[in-house]
CSV table of C-alpha atoms in Angstrom, one decimal:
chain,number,residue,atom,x,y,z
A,1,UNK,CA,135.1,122.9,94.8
A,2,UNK,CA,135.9,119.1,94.1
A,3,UNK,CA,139.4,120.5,92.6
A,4,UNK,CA,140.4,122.2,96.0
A,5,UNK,CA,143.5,120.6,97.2
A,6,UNK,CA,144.3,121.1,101.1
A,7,UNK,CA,145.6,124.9,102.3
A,8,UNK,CA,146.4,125.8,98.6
A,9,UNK,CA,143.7,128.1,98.2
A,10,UNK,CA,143.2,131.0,100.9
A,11,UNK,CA,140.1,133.4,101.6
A,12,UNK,CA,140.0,136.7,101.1
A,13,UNK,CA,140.5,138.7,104.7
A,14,UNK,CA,142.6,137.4,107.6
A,15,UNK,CA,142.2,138.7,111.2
A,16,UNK,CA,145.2,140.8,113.2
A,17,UNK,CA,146.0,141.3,116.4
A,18,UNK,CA,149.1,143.1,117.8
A,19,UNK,CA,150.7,142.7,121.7
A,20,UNK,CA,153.2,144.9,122.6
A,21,UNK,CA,154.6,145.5,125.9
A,22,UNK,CA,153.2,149.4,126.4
A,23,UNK,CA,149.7,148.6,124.6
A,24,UNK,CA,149.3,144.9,125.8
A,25,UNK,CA,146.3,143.4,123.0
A,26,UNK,CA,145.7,145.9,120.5
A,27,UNK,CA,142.5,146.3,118.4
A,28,UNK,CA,141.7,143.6,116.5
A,29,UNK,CA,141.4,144.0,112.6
A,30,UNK,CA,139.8,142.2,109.9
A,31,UNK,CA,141.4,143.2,106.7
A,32,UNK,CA,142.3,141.9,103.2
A,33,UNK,CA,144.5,138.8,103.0
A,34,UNK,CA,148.0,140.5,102.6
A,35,UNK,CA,151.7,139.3,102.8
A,36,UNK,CA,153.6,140.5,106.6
A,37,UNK,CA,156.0,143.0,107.0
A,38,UNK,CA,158.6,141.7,109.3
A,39,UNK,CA,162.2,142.3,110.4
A,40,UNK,CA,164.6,140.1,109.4
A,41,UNK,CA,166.1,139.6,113.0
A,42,UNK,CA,162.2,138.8,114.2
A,43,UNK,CA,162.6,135.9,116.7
A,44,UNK,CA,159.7,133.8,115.3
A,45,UNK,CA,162.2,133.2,112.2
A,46,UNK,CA,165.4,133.0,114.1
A,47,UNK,CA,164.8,131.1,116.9
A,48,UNK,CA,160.9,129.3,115.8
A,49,UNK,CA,159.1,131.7,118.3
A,50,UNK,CA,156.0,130.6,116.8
A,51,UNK,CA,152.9,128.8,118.0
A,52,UNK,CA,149.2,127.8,115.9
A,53,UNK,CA,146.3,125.9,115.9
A,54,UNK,CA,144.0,123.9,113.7
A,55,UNK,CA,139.9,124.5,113.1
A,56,UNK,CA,137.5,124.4,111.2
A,57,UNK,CA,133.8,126.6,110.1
A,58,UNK,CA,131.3,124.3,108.8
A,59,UNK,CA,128.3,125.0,106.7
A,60,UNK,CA,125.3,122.8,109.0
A,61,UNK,CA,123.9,119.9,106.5
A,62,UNK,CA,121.0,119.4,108.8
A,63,UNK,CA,118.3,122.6,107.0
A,64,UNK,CA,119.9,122.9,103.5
A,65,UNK,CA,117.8,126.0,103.4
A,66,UNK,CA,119.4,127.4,106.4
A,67,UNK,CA,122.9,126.6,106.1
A,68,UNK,CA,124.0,127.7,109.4
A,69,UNK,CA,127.7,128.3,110.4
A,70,UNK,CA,129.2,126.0,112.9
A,71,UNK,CA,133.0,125.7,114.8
A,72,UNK,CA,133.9,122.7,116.6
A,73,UNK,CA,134.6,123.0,120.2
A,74,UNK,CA,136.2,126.4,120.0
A,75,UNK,CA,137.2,126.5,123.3
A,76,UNK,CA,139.5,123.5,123.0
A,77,UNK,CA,141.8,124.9,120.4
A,78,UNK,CA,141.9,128.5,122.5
A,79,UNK,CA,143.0,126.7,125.6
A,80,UNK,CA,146.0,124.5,123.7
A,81,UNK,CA,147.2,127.9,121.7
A,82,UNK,CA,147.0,129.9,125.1
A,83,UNK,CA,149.2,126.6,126.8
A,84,UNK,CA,151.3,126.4,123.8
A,85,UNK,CA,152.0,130.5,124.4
A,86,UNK,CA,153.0,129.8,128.0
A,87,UNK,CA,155.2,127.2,126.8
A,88,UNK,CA,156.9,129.6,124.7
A,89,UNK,CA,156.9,132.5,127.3
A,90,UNK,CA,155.1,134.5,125.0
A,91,UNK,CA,153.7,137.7,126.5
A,92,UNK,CA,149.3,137.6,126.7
A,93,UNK,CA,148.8,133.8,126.4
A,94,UNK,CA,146.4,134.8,129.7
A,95,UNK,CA,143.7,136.8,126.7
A,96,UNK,CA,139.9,136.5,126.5
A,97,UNK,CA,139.3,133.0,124.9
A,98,UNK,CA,135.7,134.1,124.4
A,99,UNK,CA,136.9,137.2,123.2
A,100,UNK,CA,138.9,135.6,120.3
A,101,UNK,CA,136.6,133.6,119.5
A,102,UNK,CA,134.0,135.8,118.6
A,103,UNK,CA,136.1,138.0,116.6
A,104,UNK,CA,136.8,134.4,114.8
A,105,UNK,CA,133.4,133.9,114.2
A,106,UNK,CA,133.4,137.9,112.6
A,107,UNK,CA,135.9,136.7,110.3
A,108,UNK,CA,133.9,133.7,109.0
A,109,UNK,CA,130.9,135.4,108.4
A,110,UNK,CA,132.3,137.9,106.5
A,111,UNK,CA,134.1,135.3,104.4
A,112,UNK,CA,131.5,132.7,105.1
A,113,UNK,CA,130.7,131.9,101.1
A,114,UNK,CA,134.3,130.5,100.9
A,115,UNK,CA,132.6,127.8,102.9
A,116,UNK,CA,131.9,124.8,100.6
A,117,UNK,CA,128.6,123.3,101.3
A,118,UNK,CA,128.8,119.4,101.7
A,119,UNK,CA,129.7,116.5,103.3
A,120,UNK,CA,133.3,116.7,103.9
A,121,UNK,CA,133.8,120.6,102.8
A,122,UNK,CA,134.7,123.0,105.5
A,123,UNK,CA,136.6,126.1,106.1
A,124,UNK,CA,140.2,125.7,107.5
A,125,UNK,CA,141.2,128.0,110.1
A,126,UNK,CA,145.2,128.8,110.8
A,127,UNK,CA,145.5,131.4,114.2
A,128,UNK,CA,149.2,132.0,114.4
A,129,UNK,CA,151.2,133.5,117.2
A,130,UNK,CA,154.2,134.8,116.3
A,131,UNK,CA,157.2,136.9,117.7
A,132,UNK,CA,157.9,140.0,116.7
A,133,UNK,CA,160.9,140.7,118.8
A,134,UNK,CA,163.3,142.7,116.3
A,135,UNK,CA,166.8,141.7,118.3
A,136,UNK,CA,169.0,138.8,117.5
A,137,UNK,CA,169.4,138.2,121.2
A,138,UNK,CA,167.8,135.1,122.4
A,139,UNK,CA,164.9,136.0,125.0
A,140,UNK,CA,161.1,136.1,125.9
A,141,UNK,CA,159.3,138.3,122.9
A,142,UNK,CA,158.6,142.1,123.4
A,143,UNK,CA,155.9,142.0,120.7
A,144,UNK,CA,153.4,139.7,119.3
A,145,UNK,CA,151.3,139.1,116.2
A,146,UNK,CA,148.2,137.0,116.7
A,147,UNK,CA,147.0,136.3,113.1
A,148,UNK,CA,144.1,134.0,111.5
A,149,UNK,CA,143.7,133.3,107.7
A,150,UNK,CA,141.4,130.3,106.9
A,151,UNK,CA,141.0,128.0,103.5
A,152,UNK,CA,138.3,126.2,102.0
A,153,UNK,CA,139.0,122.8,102.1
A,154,UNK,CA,137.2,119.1,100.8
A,155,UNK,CA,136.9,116.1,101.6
A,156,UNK,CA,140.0,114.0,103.0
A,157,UNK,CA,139.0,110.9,101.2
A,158,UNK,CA,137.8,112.0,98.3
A,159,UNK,CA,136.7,108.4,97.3
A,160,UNK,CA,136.2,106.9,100.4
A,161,UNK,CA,138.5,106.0,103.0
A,162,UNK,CA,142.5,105.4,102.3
A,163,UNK,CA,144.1,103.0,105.2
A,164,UNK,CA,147.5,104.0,105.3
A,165,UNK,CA,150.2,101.9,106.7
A,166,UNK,CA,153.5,103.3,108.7
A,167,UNK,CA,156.9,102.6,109.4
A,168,UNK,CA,157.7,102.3,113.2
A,169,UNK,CA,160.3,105.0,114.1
A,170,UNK,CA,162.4,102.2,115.1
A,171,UNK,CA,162.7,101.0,111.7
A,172,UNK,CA,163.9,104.2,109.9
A,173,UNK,CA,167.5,104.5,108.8
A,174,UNK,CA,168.8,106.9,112.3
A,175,UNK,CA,166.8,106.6,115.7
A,176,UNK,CA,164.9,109.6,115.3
A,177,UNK,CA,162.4,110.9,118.4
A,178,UNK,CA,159.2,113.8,117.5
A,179,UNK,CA,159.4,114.2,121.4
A,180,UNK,CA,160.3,113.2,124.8
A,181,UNK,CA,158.9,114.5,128.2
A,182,UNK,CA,160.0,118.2,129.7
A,183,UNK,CA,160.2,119.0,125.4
A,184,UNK,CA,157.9,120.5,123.7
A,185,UNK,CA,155.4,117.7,122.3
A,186,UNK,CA,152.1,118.8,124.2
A,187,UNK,CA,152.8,122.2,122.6
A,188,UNK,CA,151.7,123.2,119.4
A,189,UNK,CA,154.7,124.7,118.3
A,190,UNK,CA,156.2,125.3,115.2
A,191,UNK,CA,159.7,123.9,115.6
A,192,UNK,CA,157.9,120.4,116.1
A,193,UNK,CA,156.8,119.5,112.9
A,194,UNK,CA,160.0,120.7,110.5
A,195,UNK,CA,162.2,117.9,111.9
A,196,UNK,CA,159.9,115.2,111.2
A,197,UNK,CA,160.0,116.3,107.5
A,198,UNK,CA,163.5,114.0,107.1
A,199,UNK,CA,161.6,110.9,108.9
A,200,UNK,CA,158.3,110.9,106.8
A,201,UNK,CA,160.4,111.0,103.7
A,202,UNK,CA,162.6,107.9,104.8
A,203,UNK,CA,159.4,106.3,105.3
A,204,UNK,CA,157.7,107.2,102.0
A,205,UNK,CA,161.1,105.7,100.4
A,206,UNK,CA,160.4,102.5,102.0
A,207,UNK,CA,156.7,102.8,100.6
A,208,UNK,CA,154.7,104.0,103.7
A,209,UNK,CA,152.7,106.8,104.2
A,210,UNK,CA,153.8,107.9,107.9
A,211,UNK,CA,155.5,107.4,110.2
A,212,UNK,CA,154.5,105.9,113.8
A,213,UNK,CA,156.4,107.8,116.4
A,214,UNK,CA,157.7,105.3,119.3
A,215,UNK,CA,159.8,106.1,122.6
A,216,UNK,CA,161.8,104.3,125.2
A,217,UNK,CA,163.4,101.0,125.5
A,218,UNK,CA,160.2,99.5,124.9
A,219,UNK,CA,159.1,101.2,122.2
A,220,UNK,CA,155.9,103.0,123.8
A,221,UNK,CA,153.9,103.8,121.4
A,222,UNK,CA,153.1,108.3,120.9
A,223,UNK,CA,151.6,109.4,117.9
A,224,UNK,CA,151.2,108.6,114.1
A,225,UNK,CA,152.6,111.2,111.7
A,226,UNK,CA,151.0,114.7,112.9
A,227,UNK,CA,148.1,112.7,114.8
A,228,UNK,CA,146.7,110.9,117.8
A,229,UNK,CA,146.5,107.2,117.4
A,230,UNK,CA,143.9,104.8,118.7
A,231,UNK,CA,144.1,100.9,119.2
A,232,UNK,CA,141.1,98.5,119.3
A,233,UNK,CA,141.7,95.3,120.7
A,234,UNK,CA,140.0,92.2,122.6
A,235,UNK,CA,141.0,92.4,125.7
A,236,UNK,CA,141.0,89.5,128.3
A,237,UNK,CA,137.8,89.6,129.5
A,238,UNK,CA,136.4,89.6,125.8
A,239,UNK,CA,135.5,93.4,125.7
A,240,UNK,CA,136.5,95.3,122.5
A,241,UNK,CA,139.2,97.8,124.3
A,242,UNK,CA,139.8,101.0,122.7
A,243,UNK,CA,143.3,102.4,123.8
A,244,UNK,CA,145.2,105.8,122.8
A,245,UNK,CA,148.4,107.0,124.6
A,246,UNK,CA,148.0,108.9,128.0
A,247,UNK,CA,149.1,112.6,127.8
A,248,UNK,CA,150.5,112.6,131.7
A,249,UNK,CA,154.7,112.2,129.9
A,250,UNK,CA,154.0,115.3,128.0
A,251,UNK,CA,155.1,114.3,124.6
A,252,UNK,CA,151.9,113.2,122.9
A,253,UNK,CA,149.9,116.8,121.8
A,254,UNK,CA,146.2,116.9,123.3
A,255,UNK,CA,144.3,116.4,120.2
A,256,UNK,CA,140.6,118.1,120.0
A,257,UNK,CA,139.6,115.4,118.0
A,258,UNK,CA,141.4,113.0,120.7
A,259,UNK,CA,139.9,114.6,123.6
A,260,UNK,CA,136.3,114.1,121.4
A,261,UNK,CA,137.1,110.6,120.6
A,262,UNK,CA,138.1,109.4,124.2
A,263,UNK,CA,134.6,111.0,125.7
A,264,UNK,CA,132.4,110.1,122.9
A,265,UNK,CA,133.7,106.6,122.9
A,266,UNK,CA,133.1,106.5,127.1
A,267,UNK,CA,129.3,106.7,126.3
A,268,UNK,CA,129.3,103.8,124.1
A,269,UNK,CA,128.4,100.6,125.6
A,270,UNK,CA,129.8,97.9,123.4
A,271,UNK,CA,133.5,98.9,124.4
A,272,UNK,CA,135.8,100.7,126.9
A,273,UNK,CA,138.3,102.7,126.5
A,274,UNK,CA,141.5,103.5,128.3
A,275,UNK,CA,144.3,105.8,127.9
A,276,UNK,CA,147.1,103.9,129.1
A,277,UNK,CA,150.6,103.4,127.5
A,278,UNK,CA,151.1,100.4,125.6
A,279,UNK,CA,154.1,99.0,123.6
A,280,UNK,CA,154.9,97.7,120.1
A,281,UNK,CA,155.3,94.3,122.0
A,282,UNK,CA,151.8,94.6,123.0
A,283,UNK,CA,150.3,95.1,119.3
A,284,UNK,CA,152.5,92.2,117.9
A,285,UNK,CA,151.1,90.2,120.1
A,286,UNK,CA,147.5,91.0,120.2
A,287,UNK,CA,147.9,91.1,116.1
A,288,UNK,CA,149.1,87.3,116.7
A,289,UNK,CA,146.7,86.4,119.3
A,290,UNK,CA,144.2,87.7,116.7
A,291,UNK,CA,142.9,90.8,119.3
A,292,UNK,CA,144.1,93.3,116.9
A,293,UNK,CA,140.9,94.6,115.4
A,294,UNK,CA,141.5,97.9,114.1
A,295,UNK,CA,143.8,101.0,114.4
A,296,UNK,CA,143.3,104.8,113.4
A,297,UNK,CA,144.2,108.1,113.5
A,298,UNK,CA,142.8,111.2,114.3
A,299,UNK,CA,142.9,115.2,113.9
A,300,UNK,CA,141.7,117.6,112.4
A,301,UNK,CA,142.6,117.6,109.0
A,302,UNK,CA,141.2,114.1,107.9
A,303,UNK,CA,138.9,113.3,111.7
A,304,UNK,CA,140.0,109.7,111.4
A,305,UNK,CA,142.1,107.8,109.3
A,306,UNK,CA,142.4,104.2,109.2
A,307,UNK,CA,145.5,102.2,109.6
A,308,UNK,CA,145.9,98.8,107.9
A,309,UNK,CA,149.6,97.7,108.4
A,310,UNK,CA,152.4,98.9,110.7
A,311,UNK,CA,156.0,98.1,109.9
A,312,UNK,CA,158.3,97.4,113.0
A,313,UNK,CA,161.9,96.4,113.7
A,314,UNK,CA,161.6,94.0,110.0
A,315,UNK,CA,158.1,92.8,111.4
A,316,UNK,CA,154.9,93.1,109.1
A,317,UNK,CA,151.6,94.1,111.3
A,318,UNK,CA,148.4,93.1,109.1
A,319,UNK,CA,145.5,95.5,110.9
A,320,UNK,CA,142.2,94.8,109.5
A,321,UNK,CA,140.9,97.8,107.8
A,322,UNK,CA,138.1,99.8,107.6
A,323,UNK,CA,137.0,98.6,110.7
A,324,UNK,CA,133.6,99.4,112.8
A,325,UNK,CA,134.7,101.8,115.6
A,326,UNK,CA,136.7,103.5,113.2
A,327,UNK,CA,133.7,104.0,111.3
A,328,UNK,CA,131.5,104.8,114.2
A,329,UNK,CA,134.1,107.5,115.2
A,330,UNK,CA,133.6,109.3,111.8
A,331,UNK,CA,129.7,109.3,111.4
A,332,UNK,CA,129.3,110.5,115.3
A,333,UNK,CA,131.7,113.1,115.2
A,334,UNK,CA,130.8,114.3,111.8
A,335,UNK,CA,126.9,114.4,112.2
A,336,UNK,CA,128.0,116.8,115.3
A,337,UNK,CA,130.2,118.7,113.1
A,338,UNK,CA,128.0,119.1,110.2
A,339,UNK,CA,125.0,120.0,112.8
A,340,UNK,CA,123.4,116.5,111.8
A,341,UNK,CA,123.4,115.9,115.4
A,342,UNK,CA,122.0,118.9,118.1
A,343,UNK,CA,125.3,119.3,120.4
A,344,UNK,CA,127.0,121.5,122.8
A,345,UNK,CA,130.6,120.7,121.1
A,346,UNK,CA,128.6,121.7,117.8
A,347,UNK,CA,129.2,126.2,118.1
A,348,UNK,CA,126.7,128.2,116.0
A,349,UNK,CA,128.1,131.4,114.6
């Protein structure tokens, strides 16, 4: 298991569901892991008709005799891929969340002993939705698949953590933009991640590992590669302050592990936290104030990943690195994850 390298290695059965316009939500099926058979004029591969999510199944570390199966706020990731659906005018994005889930959870106990067991090991889970529309004409799909395959997958870090620093996506070579309000950026979508292939490579030339996505004249700052970002500063009355990006534009995705971060964080009572926009301008400053204590990232993939230097417009942003929130973040929301912690966001299968 310490060789397995992220979404390389995929377990044996995957779950299908059909929607067609006569039928509406077929049966759904568990069956072996198996290529599709698809039309070559299927919308999802002409016009990106296609919508997913990201979870994961967790072995609970907290009875290593009981090992019980957990998923991480289920209902979160059915109510983005059911918003991302309407965005798309899919057909059915109004079906059973509870419903899904639970056939899910059939899936993972079936293929359950994929699951690593460990700190940091987990099974990946992948639902797509994808048209099935077998016309070349551009228009909302008459059929759907709705399909889940899932991965065993380690530890992020697997020697600790790795602060990564960006590149501003001011500073790249052409003015690039992920997204920008009335798109598609609080969608999970496919067609938002291909473009910013070009980007992260321009970065990775200049020696960084992502890219920080900014917008506007004033360079408000949206997200960090595929993630949310969060700020911690000192704030004028002396408070640590942590800040992340509202979602009210609509170009910043609503993160699980966001939405678990922000209300965690609000129980806390050594900081505050605020989601409110704030600018390049703002961090440069703070950094030379010295109020710029830490920065991270955070999704599912990796939970949180911390930041140690943003590059912006020529400018050099030292961020001190790993720092405290960050790693209170990562304990909390792991000890839930891994059952450590008895929690509501914590689902037993």
């Amino acid at each position: 298991k310490e060789d397995l390298q992220f979404g390389h290695t995929i377990s044996d059965h995957m779950l299908v569901i059909e929607w067609d316009e006569e039928n509406k939500w077929t049966a759904p099926k568990i069956v072996p892991y198996q290529d599709l058979k698809i039309s070559p004029a299927a919308s999802c591969l002409n016009y990106g008709i296609t919508c997913f999510e990201g979870m994961k199944a967790y072995k609970a570390l907290s009875d290593p005799s009981e090992q019980s199966l957990r998923l991480f706020r289920p209902d979160c990731n059915m109510e983005r891929l059911q918003n991302s659906m309407k965005r798309l005018q899919m057909p059915g994005y109004d079906f059973d969340s509870q419903e899904l889930i639970n056939c899910i959870k059939e899936l993972i106990k079936l293929d359950k002993d994929w699951i690593p067991y460990g700190e940091g090991y987990s099974l990946y889970l992948r639902p797509n939705v994808i048209a099935m529309h077998k016309y070349l004409g551009l228009a909302a799909p008459n059929s759907l698949l709705l399909y889940v395959v899932t991965s065993p997958v380690g530890p992020y870090y697997k020697t600790g953590f790795k602060p990564i620093r960006l590149q501003s996506s001011a500073s790249l070579k052409n003015p690039y933009l992920r997204a920008w309000p009335g798109g598609t950026g609080n969608s999970k979508v496919g067609g938002n991640y291909a473009p910013t292939m070009k980007p992260a490579a321009e970065a990775a030339e200049s020696g960084y590992s992502q890219v920080l996505w900014v917008f506007g004249d004033n360079d408000e700052i949206t997200e960090v590669g595929a993630m949310n970002i969060f700020f911690v500063l000192e704030n004028d009355d002396g408070e640590k302050e942590i800040i992340t990006p509202p979602l009210d534009r609509g170009d910043i995705l609503p993160g699980v592990t966001r939405r678990s971060v922000v209300e965690l964080a609000k129980t806390w009572d050594d900081c505050v936290v605020s989601e409110k926009n704030i600018t390049m301008k703002e961090i440069q400053n703070a950094s030379s104030d010295g109020r710029l204590l830490e920065a991270f990232g955070a999704g599912t993939a990796a939970v949180v990943t911390p930041i140690s230097g943003i590059e912006h417009r020529g400018d050099e942003i030292n961020i001190p690195a790993t720092g405290e929130i960050t790693m209170k973040v990562w304990n909390e929301l792991t000890d839930i994850q891994y059952g450590k912690t008895d929690h509501s966001w914590s689902v037993k299968i």
